[in-house]
PDB file of C-alpha atoms in Angstrom:
ATOM      1  CA  MET E   1      96.104 112.691  75.658  1.00 31.00           C
ATOM      2  CA  GLU E   2      97.227 113.168  79.258  1.00 34.00           C
ATOM      3  CA  GLU E   3      98.519 116.696  78.659  1.00 36.00           C
ATOM      4  CA  ASP E   4      95.175 117.675  77.098  1.00 42.00           C
ATOM      5  CA  THR E   5      93.294 116.414  80.146  1.00 40.00           C
ATOM      6  CA  MET E   6      95.427 118.522  82.455  1.00 59.00           C
ATOM      7  CA  THR E   7      94.981 121.648  80.337  1.00 80.00           C
ATOM      8  CA  TYR E   8      91.296 121.426  79.420  1.00 87.00           C
ATOM      9  CA  HIS E   9      88.377 119.713  81.080  1.00 89.00           C
ATOM     10  CA  SER E  10      85.264 118.459  79.290  1.00 88.00           C
ATOM     11  CA  GLY E  11      83.441 121.803  79.581  1.00 90.00           C
ATOM     12  CA  SER E  12      86.145 123.710  77.712  1.00 89.00           C
ATOM     13  CA  ARG E  13      86.434 120.930  75.148  1.00 91.00           C
ATOM     14  CA  ALA E  14      82.687 121.049  74.501  1.00 88.00           C
ATOM     15  CA  VAL E  15      82.805 124.805  73.797  1.00 87.00           C
ATOM     16  CA  GLN E  16      85.953 124.523  71.672  1.00 88.00           C
ATOM     17  CA  ASP E  17      84.316 121.820  69.555  1.00 87.00           C
ATOM     18  CA  ARG E  18      81.081 123.778  69.221  1.00 88.00           C
ATOM     19  CA  VAL E  19      82.971 126.839  67.977  1.00 88.00           C
ATOM     20  CA  GLY E  20      85.406 124.736  65.904  1.00 88.00           C
ATOM     21  CA  VAL E  21      88.680 125.851  67.474  1.00 88.00           C
ATOM     22  CA  ARG E  22      90.051 122.681  69.078  1.00 90.00           C
ATOM     23  CA  ASP E  23      93.260 122.757  67.036  1.00 89.00           C
ATOM     24  CA  MET E  24      93.855 126.406  67.877  1.00 87.00           C
ATOM     25  CA  ALA E  25      93.127 125.692  71.546  1.00 83.00           C
ATOM     26  CA  ASP E  26      95.677 122.883  71.525  1.00 86.00           C
ATOM     27  CA  HIS E  27      98.280 125.259  70.099  1.00 86.00           C
ATOM     28  CA  VAL E  28      97.546 128.091  72.542  1.00 81.00           C
ATOM     29  CA  GLY E  29      97.261 125.677  75.452  1.00 81.00           C
ATOM     30  CA  ARG E  30     100.975 124.907  75.176  1.00 80.00           C
ATOM     31  CA  SER E  31     101.579 128.298  76.796  1.00 78.00           C
ATOM     32  CA  ILE E  32      99.974 127.109  80.042  1.00 83.00           C
ATOM     33  CA  GLY E  33     102.596 125.925  82.502  1.00 83.00           C
ATOM     34  CA  GLU E  34     102.742 124.860  86.121  1.00 80.00           C
ATOM     35  CA  GLY E  35     105.746 126.985  87.057  1.00 87.00           C
ATOM     36  CA  LEU E  36     106.545 130.675  87.403  1.00 93.00           C
ATOM     37  CA  ARG E  37     109.137 131.891  84.959  1.00 91.00           C
ATOM     38  CA  PRO E  38     111.389 134.781  86.047  1.00 93.00           C
ATOM     39  CA  VAL E  39     109.506 137.235  83.803  1.00 93.00           C
ATOM     40  CA  ALA E  40     106.208 136.240  85.445  1.00 93.00           C
ATOM     41  CA  ALA E  41     107.660 136.584  88.931  1.00 95.00           C
ATOM     42  CA  ALA E  42     109.031 140.038  88.067  1.00 96.00           C
ATOM     43  CA  PHE E  43     105.654 141.119  86.659  1.00 96.00           C
ATOM     44  CA  LEU E  44     103.811 140.088  89.824  1.00 97.00           C
ATOM     45  CA  GLU E  45     106.157 142.046  92.079  1.00 97.00           C
ATOM     46  CA  LEU E  46     105.315 145.273  90.215  1.00 97.00           C
ATOM     47  CA  GLN E  47     101.557 145.023  90.730  1.00 98.00           C
ATOM     48  CA  PRO E  48      99.510 146.883  93.375  1.00 98.00           C
ATOM     49  CA  MET E  49      96.461 144.622  92.954  1.00 98.00           C
ATOM     50  CA  LEU E  50      95.607 140.951  92.634  1.00 98.00           C
ATOM     51  CA  VAL E  51      92.085 139.637  92.029  1.00 98.00           C
ATOM     52  CA  LEU E  52      91.117 136.292  93.552  1.00 98.00           C
ATOM     53  CA  GLY E  53      88.252 134.047  92.472  1.00 98.00           C
ATOM     54  CA  ALA E  54      86.900 131.158  94.543  1.00 98.00           C
ATOM     55  CA  ALA E  55      83.790 129.508  95.935  1.00 97.00           C
ATOM     56  CA  ASP E  56      82.772 129.946  99.556  1.00 94.00           C
ATOM     57  CA  PRO E  57      82.592 126.367 100.903  1.00 90.00           C
ATOM     58  CA  ASP E  58      79.872 127.334 103.385  1.00 91.00           C
ATOM     59  CA  THR E  59      77.425 128.912 100.931  1.00 94.00           C
ATOM     60  CA  GLY E  60      78.677 127.586  97.602  1.00 95.00           C
ATOM     61  CA  ARG E  61      78.632 131.088  96.175  1.00 97.00           C
ATOM     62  CA  VAL E  62      81.438 132.131  93.827  1.00 98.00           C
ATOM     63  CA  TRP E  63      83.021 135.549  94.307  1.00 98.00           C
ATOM     64  CA  ALA E  64      85.777 137.673  92.761  1.00 98.00           C
ATOM     65  CA  SER E  65      87.658 139.790  95.314  1.00 98.00           C
ATOM     66  CA  PRO E  66      90.382 142.443  95.030  1.00 97.00           C
ATOM     67  CA  VAL E  67      93.489 142.460  97.216  1.00 97.00           C
ATOM     68  CA  THR E  68      95.766 145.515  97.097  1.00 97.00           C
ATOM     69  CA  GLY E  69      99.118 146.519  98.554  1.00 97.00           C
ATOM     70  CA  GLU E  70     102.415 148.176  97.861  1.00 97.00           C
ATOM     71  CA  PRO E  71     104.199 146.546  94.889  1.00 98.00           C
ATOM     72  CA  GLY E  72     105.943 143.450  96.205  1.00 97.00           C
ATOM     73  CA  PHE E  73     103.001 142.371  98.367  1.00 98.00           C
ATOM     74  CA  VAL E  74     102.561 139.560  95.812  1.00 98.00           C
ATOM     75  CA  ARG E  75     105.737 137.653  95.048  1.00 97.00           C
ATOM     76  CA  ALA E  76     106.970 134.283  93.926  1.00 96.00           C
ATOM     77  CA  THR E  77     108.261 132.225  96.838  1.00 95.00           C
ATOM     78  CA  GLY E  78     109.032 129.094  94.875  1.00 92.00           C
ATOM     79  CA  PRO E  79     108.934 127.731  91.336  1.00 91.00           C
ATOM     80  CA  ARG E  80     105.198 126.993  91.710  1.00 94.00           C
ATOM     81  CA  GLN E  81     104.092 129.236  94.587  1.00 96.00           C
ATOM     82  CA  ILE E  82     103.166 132.844  95.203  1.00 97.00           C
ATOM     83  CA  SER E  83     102.809 134.566  98.548  1.00 97.00           C
ATOM     84  CA  VAL E  84     100.272 137.339  99.176  1.00 98.00           C
ATOM     85  CA  ALA E  85     101.139 139.566 102.137  1.00 97.00           C
ATOM     86  CA  HIS E  86      97.530 139.811 103.271  1.00 90.00           C
ATOM     87  CA  GLY E  87      94.135 138.508 102.298  1.00 90.00           C
ATOM     88  CA  PRO E  88      90.958 140.349 101.307  1.00 92.00           C
ATOM     89  CA  ARG E  89      89.730 143.195 103.496  1.00 90.00           C
ATOM     90  CA  ALA E  90      87.573 142.461 106.543  1.00 85.00           C
ATOM     91  CA  GLY E  91      84.012 141.726 105.519  1.00 89.00           C
ATOM     92  CA  ASP E  92      84.940 140.471 102.052  1.00 95.00           C
ATOM     93  CA  PRO E  93      82.817 137.445 101.053  1.00 96.00           C
ATOM     94  CA  LEU E  94      85.933 135.340 100.339  1.00 96.00           C
ATOM     95  CA  THR E  95      87.597 135.879 103.718  1.00 94.00           C
ATOM     96  CA  ALA E  96      86.256 132.631 105.193  1.00 90.00           C
ATOM     97  CA  ALA E  97      86.974 130.566 102.073  1.00 91.00           C
ATOM     98  CA  LEU E  98      90.613 131.639 101.925  1.00 94.00           C
ATOM     99  CA  ALA E  99      91.104 130.730 105.586  1.00 92.00           C
ATOM    100  CA  VAL E 100      90.650 127.062 104.602  1.00 92.00           C
ATOM    101  CA  ALA E 101      93.745 125.250 103.340  1.00 95.00           C
ATOM    102  CA  GLY E 102      93.313 123.679  99.929  1.00 95.00           C
ATOM    103  CA  THR E 103      90.638 126.040  98.619  1.00 96.00           C
ATOM    104  CA  PRO E 104      90.758 126.103  94.794  1.00 96.00           C
ATOM    105  CA  VAL E 105      91.471 129.681  93.743  1.00 97.00           C
ATOM    106  CA  GLY E 106      92.011 131.540  90.496  1.00 97.00           C
ATOM    107  CA  THR E 107      94.085 134.716  90.440  1.00 98.00           C
ATOM    108  CA  ILE E 108      94.625 137.433  87.863  1.00 98.00           C
ATOM    109  CA  ALA E 109      97.090 140.328  87.959  1.00 97.00           C
ATOM    110  CA  LEU E 110      96.475 142.974  85.331  1.00 95.00           C
ATOM    111  CA  ASP E 111      98.554 146.041  84.682  1.00 97.00           C
ATOM    112  CA  PRO E 112      96.570 148.794  82.932  1.00 97.00           C
ATOM    113  CA  ARG E 113      99.793 150.757  82.423  1.00 97.00           C
ATOM    114  CA  THR E 114     101.155 148.161  79.998  1.00 96.00           C
ATOM    115  CA  ARG E 115      97.953 146.279  79.060  1.00 96.00           C
ATOM    116  CA  ARG E 116      99.518 143.068  80.342  1.00 96.00           C
ATOM    117  CA  ARG E 117      97.803 140.430  82.456  1.00 95.00           C
ATOM    118  CA  MET E 118      98.767 137.146  84.023  1.00 95.00           C
ATOM    119  CA  ARG E 119      96.667 134.344  85.490  1.00 95.00           C
ATOM    120  CA  LEU E 120      97.676 131.769  88.083  1.00 96.00           C
ATOM    121  CA  ASN E 121      95.270 129.061  89.217  1.00 95.00           C
ATOM    122  CA  GLY E 122      95.877 126.659  92.067  1.00 96.00           C
ATOM    123  CA  ARG E 123      95.090 126.004  95.710  1.00 97.00           C
ATOM    124  CA  SER E 124      95.452 128.455  98.551  1.00 97.00           C
ATOM    125  CA  ARG E 125      96.445 128.061 102.157  1.00 96.00           C
ATOM    126  CA  PRO E 126      96.517 130.627 104.940  1.00 96.00           C
ATOM    127  CA  THR E 127      99.877 131.879 106.181  1.00 96.00           C
ATOM    128  CA  PRO E 128     100.765 133.994 109.249  1.00 93.00           C
ATOM    129  CA  ARG E 129     100.927 137.082 107.024  1.00 91.00           C
ATOM    130  CA  GLY E 130      98.206 136.359 104.477  1.00 95.00           C
ATOM    131  CA  LEU E 131      97.973 133.461 102.061  1.00 97.00           C
ATOM    132  CA  ALA E 132      99.973 131.387  99.620  1.00 97.00           C
ATOM    133  CA  VAL E 133      98.819 129.827  96.345  1.00 97.00           C
ATOM    134  CA  GLU E 134     100.370 126.647  94.970  1.00 97.00           C
ATOM    135  CA  ALA E 135     100.095 126.876  91.181  1.00 95.00           C
ATOM    136  CA  ASP E 136      98.501 124.333  88.861  1.00 93.00           C
ATOM    137  CA  GLN E 137      98.295 126.663  85.837  1.00 91.00           C
ATOM    138  CA  VAL E 138     100.260 129.817  84.997  1.00 93.00           C
ATOM    139  CA  PHE E 139      99.781 131.762  81.785  1.00 91.00           C
ATOM    140  CA  SER E 140      99.552 135.222  80.241  1.00 87.00           C
ATOM    141  CA  ASN E 141      96.799 136.677  78.067  1.00 82.00           C
ATOM    142  CA  CYS E 142      96.972 139.046  75.107  1.00 84.00           C
ATOM    143  CA  PRO E 143      96.191 142.758  75.709  1.00 91.00           C
ATOM    144  CA  LYS E 144      92.850 142.645  73.876  1.00 92.00           C
ATOM    145  CA  TYR E 145      90.022 144.659  75.462  1.00 96.00           C
ATOM    146  CA  LEU E 146      92.222 145.893  78.329  1.00 97.00           C
ATOM    147  CA  GLN E 147      91.879 149.660  78.798  1.00 98.00           C
ATOM    148  CA  LYS E 148      95.133 151.546  79.293  1.00 97.00           C
ATOM    149  CA  ARG E 149      95.516 153.680  82.406  1.00 97.00           C
ATOM    150  CA  GLU E 150      98.803 155.557  82.521  1.00 96.00           C
ATOM    151  CA  SER E 151      99.319 155.749  86.276  1.00 96.00           C
ATOM    152  CA  TYR E 152      97.846 155.348  89.727  1.00 97.00           C
ATOM    153  CA  GLU E 153      98.275 156.823  93.172  1.00 97.00           C
ATOM    154  CA  THR E 154      97.602 155.297  96.575  1.00 97.00           C
ATOM    155  CA  VAL E 155      95.042 157.272  98.558  1.00 96.00           C
ATOM    156  CA  ALA E 156      94.363 156.987 102.298  1.00 94.00           C
ATOM    157  CA  ARG E 157      90.885 155.473 102.367  1.00 93.00           C
ATOM    158  CA  THR E 158      88.934 153.584 104.990  1.00 92.00           C
ATOM    159  CA  PRO E 159      86.592 151.064 103.353  1.00 93.00           C
ATOM    160  CA  GLY E 160      82.952 151.789 104.079  1.00 94.00           C
ATOM    161  CA  GLU E 161      80.488 149.323 105.523  1.00 94.00           C
ATOM    162  CA  PRO E 162      79.558 146.808 102.808  1.00 96.00           C
ATOM    163  CA  LEU E 163      75.990 147.128 101.542  1.00 96.00           C
ATOM    164  CA  ARG E 164      74.507 143.684 100.953  1.00 97.00           C
ATOM    165  CA  GLY E 165      71.482 142.656  98.957  1.00 98.00           C
ATOM    166  CA  SER E 166      70.046 140.216  96.447  1.00 98.00           C
ATOM    167  CA  GLU E 167      69.515 142.585  93.511  1.00 98.00           C
ATOM    168  CA  LEU E 168      70.980 145.749  92.004  1.00 98.00           C
ATOM    169  CA  ASP E 169      69.553 149.094  93.029  1.00 98.00           C
ATOM    170  CA  ALA E 170      69.266 152.002  90.583  1.00 98.00           C
ATOM    171  CA  SER E 171      72.727 153.474  91.281  1.00 98.00           C
ATOM    172  CA  GLN E 172      74.397 150.064  91.041  1.00 98.00           C
ATOM    173  CA  ARG E 173      72.685 149.407  87.710  1.00 98.00           C
ATOM    174  CA  GLU E 174      74.024 152.708  86.355  1.00 98.00           C
ATOM    175  CA  PHE E 175      77.500 151.874  87.662  1.00 98.00           C
ATOM    176  CA  VAL E 176      77.482 148.564  85.777  1.00 98.00           C
ATOM    177  CA  ARG E 177      76.218 150.202  82.577  1.00 98.00           C
ATOM    178  CA  ALA E 178      79.092 152.725  82.718  1.00 98.00           C
ATOM    179  CA  ALA E 179      81.799 150.096  83.338  1.00 98.00           C
ATOM    180  CA  ASP E 180      84.554 149.406  80.819  1.00 98.00           C
ATOM    181  CA  THR E 181      86.027 146.469  82.763  1.00 98.00           C
ATOM    182  CA  PHE E 182      85.027 143.692  85.119  1.00 98.00           C
ATOM    183  CA  LEU E 183      86.680 140.601  86.557  1.00 98.00           C
ATOM    184  CA  LEU E 184      84.977 137.224  86.363  1.00 98.00           C
ATOM    185  CA  ALA E 185      85.438 134.230  88.700  1.00 98.00           C
ATOM    186  CA  THR E 186      84.336 130.747  87.645  1.00 98.00           C
ATOM    187  CA  VAL E 187      84.843 127.213  88.959  1.00 96.00           C
ATOM    188  CA  HIS E 188      84.868 123.606  87.820  1.00 93.00           C
ATOM    189  CA  GLY E 189      85.277 120.250  89.505  1.00 89.00           C
ATOM    190  CA  GLY E 190      89.047 120.545  89.658  1.00 80.00           C
ATOM    191  CA  GLY E 191      89.641 124.200  90.423  1.00 93.00           C
ATOM    192  CA  ALA E 192      88.833 127.884  89.926  1.00 96.00           C
ATOM    193  CA  ASP E 193      89.725 130.660  87.512  1.00 96.00           C
ATOM    194  CA  ALA E 194      89.694 134.460  87.426  1.00 97.00           C
ATOM    195  CA  SER E 195      89.536 136.293  84.112  1.00 96.00           C
ATOM    196  CA  HIS E 196      89.068 139.787  82.661  1.00 96.00           C
ATOM    197  CA  ARG E 197      86.335 141.218  80.479  1.00 97.00           C
ATOM    198  CA  GLY E 198      86.568 144.656  78.882  1.00 97.00           C
ATOM    199  CA  GLY E 199      84.884 146.844  76.295  1.00 98.00           C
ATOM    200  CA  ASN E 200      83.609 150.330  75.681  1.00 98.00           C
ATOM    201  CA  PRO E 201      81.210 151.650  78.344  1.00 98.00           C
ATOM    202  CA  GLY E 202      77.837 150.039  77.759  1.00 98.00           C
ATOM    203  CA  PHE E 203      79.242 146.639  76.789  1.00 98.00           C
ATOM    204  CA  VAL E 204      77.528 145.164  79.861  1.00 98.00           C
ATOM    205  CA  HIS E 205      73.747 145.344  79.560  1.00 98.00           C
ATOM    206  CA  VAL E 206      71.505 145.520  82.619  1.00 98.00           C
ATOM    207  CA  THR E 207      68.144 144.082  81.668  1.00 96.00           C
ATOM    208  CA  SER E 208      66.626 143.987  85.174  1.00 98.00           C
ATOM    209  CA  PRO E 209      67.742 144.331  88.816  1.00 98.00           C
ATOM    210  CA  THR E 210      68.809 140.668  88.686  1.00 98.00           C
ATOM    211  CA  GLU E 211      69.888 140.178  85.061  1.00 98.00           C
ATOM    212  CA  LEU E 212      73.058 141.237  83.202  1.00 98.00           C
ATOM    213  CA  SER E 213      74.408 140.235  79.815  1.00 98.00           C
ATOM    214  CA  TRP E 214      77.474 140.848  77.677  1.00 98.00           C
ATOM    215  CA  ARG E 215      78.840 139.743  74.325  1.00 97.00           C
ATOM    216  CA  ASP E 216      81.670 137.242  74.563  1.00 94.00           C
ATOM    217  CA  TYR E 217      84.293 138.849  72.355  1.00 94.00           C
ATOM    218  CA  PRO E 218      86.783 136.686  70.413  1.00 86.00           C
ATOM    219  CA  GLY E 219      89.795 135.776  72.530  1.00 83.00           C
ATOM    220  CA  ASN E 220      92.498 133.136  72.745  1.00 83.00           C
ATOM    221  CA  SER E 221      90.250 130.176  71.790  1.00 80.00           C
ATOM    222  CA  MET E 222      90.941 128.274  75.029  1.00 84.00           C
ATOM    223  CA  PHE E 223      87.461 128.982  76.421  1.00 87.00           C
ATOM    224  CA  LEU E 224      88.488 128.369  80.010  1.00 87.00           C
ATOM    225  CA  THR E 225      85.780 130.657  81.386  1.00 92.00           C
ATOM    226  CA  LEU E 226      82.935 129.535  79.128  1.00 92.00           C
ATOM    227  CA  GLY E 227      84.097 125.964  79.625  1.00 91.00           C
ATOM    228  CA  ASN E 228      83.824 126.370  83.372  1.00 94.00           C
ATOM    229  CA  LEU E 229      80.319 127.810  82.994  1.00 96.00           C
ATOM    230  CA  ALA E 230      79.347 124.849  80.808  1.00 92.00           C
ATOM    231  CA  ALA E 231      80.420 122.538  83.637  1.00 94.00           C
ATOM    232  CA  ASP E 232      79.250 124.668  86.590  1.00 96.00           C
ATOM    233  CA  PRO E 233      77.082 127.798  86.118  1.00 97.00           C
ATOM    234  CA  ARG E 234      78.193 129.519  89.331  1.00 98.00           C
ATOM    235  CA  ALA E 235      80.095 132.764  88.801  1.00 98.00           C
ATOM    236  CA  GLY E 236      81.248 135.918  90.560  1.00 98.00           C
ATOM    237  CA  LEU E 237      81.677 139.378  89.021  1.00 98.00           C
ATOM    238  CA  LEU E 238      83.771 142.269  90.322  1.00 98.00           C
ATOM    239  CA  PHE E 239      83.230 145.830  89.097  1.00 98.00           C
ATOM    240  CA  LEU E 240      85.729 148.432  90.328  1.00 98.00           C
ATOM    241  CA  ASP E 241      85.482 152.197  90.330  1.00 98.00           C
ATOM    242  CA  TRP E 242      89.015 152.988  89.178  1.00 98.00           C
ATOM    243  CA  GLU E 243      88.849 156.494  90.688  1.00 97.00           C
ATOM    244  CA  THR E 244      86.967 156.139  93.997  1.00 97.00           C
ATOM    245  CA  GLY E 245      88.022 152.575  94.824  1.00 97.00           C
ATOM    246  CA  ALA E 246      84.452 151.320  95.248  1.00 98.00           C
ATOM    247  CA  ALA E 247      83.993 147.587  94.649  1.00 98.00           C
ATOM    248  CA  LEU E 248      80.737 146.007  93.493  1.00 98.00           C
ATOM    249  CA  GLN E 249      80.805 142.218  93.890  1.00 98.00           C
ATOM    250  CA  LEU E 250      78.065 140.049  92.427  1.00 98.00           C
ATOM    251  CA  SER E 251      77.511 136.317  92.858  1.00 98.00           C
ATOM    252  CA  GLY E 252      75.087 134.215  90.865  1.00 98.00           C
ATOM    253  CA  THR E 253      74.868 131.934  87.846  1.00 98.00           C
ATOM    254  CA  ALA E 254      75.648 132.418  84.165  1.00 98.00           C
ATOM    255  CA  ARG E 255      74.835 130.684  80.919  1.00 97.00           C
ATOM    256  CA  THR E 256      76.120 131.168  77.371  1.00 96.00           C
ATOM    257  CA  GLU E 257      73.841 131.577  74.376  1.00 96.00           C
ATOM    258  CA  PHE E 258      75.261 130.664  70.954  1.00 94.00           C
ATOM    259  CA  ALA E 259      73.634 132.459  68.015  1.00 94.00           C
ATOM    260  CA  PRO E 260      73.475 131.060  64.454  1.00 92.00           C
ATOM    261  CA  ASP E 261      75.747 133.889  63.235  1.00 92.00           C
ATOM    262  CA  GLY E 262      78.537 132.717  65.546  1.00 88.00           C
ATOM    263  CA  THR E 263      78.143 135.398  68.209  1.00 92.00           C
ATOM    264  CA  ARG E 264      77.983 134.448  71.862  1.00 95.00           C
ATOM    265  CA  THR E 265      76.174 136.171  74.711  1.00 97.00           C
ATOM    266  CA  VAL E 266      76.621 135.436  78.410  1.00 98.00           C
ATOM    267  CA  ARG E 267      73.576 136.001  80.616  1.00 98.00           C
ATOM    268  CA  PHE E 268      74.190 136.399  84.333  1.00 98.00           C
ATOM    269  CA  THR E 269      71.569 136.106  87.068  1.00 98.00           C
ATOM    270  CA  VAL E 270      72.334 138.073  90.231  1.00 98.00           C
ATOM    271  CA  GLU E 271      71.765 136.212  93.501  1.00 98.00           C
ATOM    272  CA  ALA E 272      73.870 138.214  95.975  1.00 98.00           C
ATOM    273  CA  VAL E 273      75.388 141.708  95.988  1.00 98.00           C
ATOM    274  CA  VAL E 274      78.181 143.217  98.116  1.00 98.00           C
ATOM    275  CA  ASP E 275      78.822 146.928  97.473  1.00 98.00           C
ATOM    276  CA  THR E 276      81.793 148.406  99.375  1.00 97.00           C
ATOM    277  CA  PRO E 277      82.696 152.105  99.155  1.00 97.00           C
ATOM    278  CA  GLY E 278      86.424 152.816  99.171  1.00 96.00           C
ATOM    279  CA  ALA E 279      87.355 149.127  99.068  1.00 96.00           C
ATOM    280  CA  SER E 280      90.591 149.875  97.184  1.00 96.00           C
ATOM    281  CA  PRO E 281      93.101 152.641  97.986  1.00 97.00           C
ATOM    282  CA  LEU E 282      94.113 152.893  94.319  1.00 97.00           C
ATOM    283  CA  ARG E 283      93.095 155.857  92.189  1.00 98.00           C
ATOM    284  CA  TRP E 284      93.904 155.348  88.511  1.00 98.00           C
ATOM    285  CA  SER E 285      94.149 157.893  85.734  1.00 97.00           C
ATOM    286  CA  PRO E 286      91.340 158.046  83.123  1.00 97.00           C
ATOM    287  CA  PRO E 287      91.281 155.205  80.585  1.00 97.00           C
ATOM    288  CA  GLU E 288      92.420 155.049  77.011  1.00 98.00           C
ATOM    289  CA  TYR E 289      90.056 152.481  75.546  1.00 98.00           C
ATOM    290  CA  SER E 290      91.525 149.458  73.834  1.00 97.00           C
ATOM    291  CA  PRO E 291      91.618 149.722  70.030  1.00 96.00           C
ATOM    292  CA  ALA E 292      90.351 146.126  69.986  1.00 96.00           C
ATOM    293  CA  ASN E 293      87.049 147.068  71.637  1.00 97.00           C
ATOM    294  CA  PRO E 294      84.147 146.476  69.230  1.00 96.00           C
ATOM    295  CA  THR E 295      82.010 149.503  68.414  1.00 94.00           C
ATOM    296  CA  LEU E 296      78.719 149.324  70.264  1.00 94.00           C
ATOM    297  CA  PRO E 297      75.450 149.688  68.340  1.00 85.00           C
TER     298      PRO E 297
END
């Protein structure tokens, strides 16, 4: 069906069929639209952060990058368009990609105060103030695995010089092991997507300086992210320190392992690392972990 083709590509369909949730995916997929409803526009204008996911056309690497500002810096400027008052900070690995009109980009706005999140995927173009994204897909996700943080404050911080490498050092490995949240950028032939992963600290395993893994917890059955990885293994991960504002960005490839008992594990190979102290001016209150988080062994 034409509507199916627009909602899901062959990668997502392959995962849905393997797991046996095609009918559920068809039902949930009806929530994906091309336009911004008033409630979605109002939600965006309240957020101090937007995460962007895209591939750098020069290197081919996929990255997830945070953009922050006073609420209102992201706003709807048309029924299918958002405007972002400025792009990523200087030195961010997506700066060059987002300077090119037509770059496929996925965006996610999440609000830890309310455990709400919204995704908008489309194509970006630079503007005199920042960038605009013309939407192809707009949808919300359930609050599962999203840690609640009651409040935030904006702190005067100057981002430090990014530390770049090809593997995780000891302190970065410990940072990942302690994380309760990360953002995940993936791509496919027709676009890009940015999604959220959360769990109790320790849900991301670091098996070597270049290898991470995590359980893929049950979600909305659409399998947009795993479907993208089935079609194109490139991925970008963003880990944020919600107190200090540090941002750890990883780019590499990922594959999904399906176990006979129905569990799924994603294994990520690190190829490039960008570690920026004080990348975000936001300092959030301590988390209240989601009641949906599985208990870790």
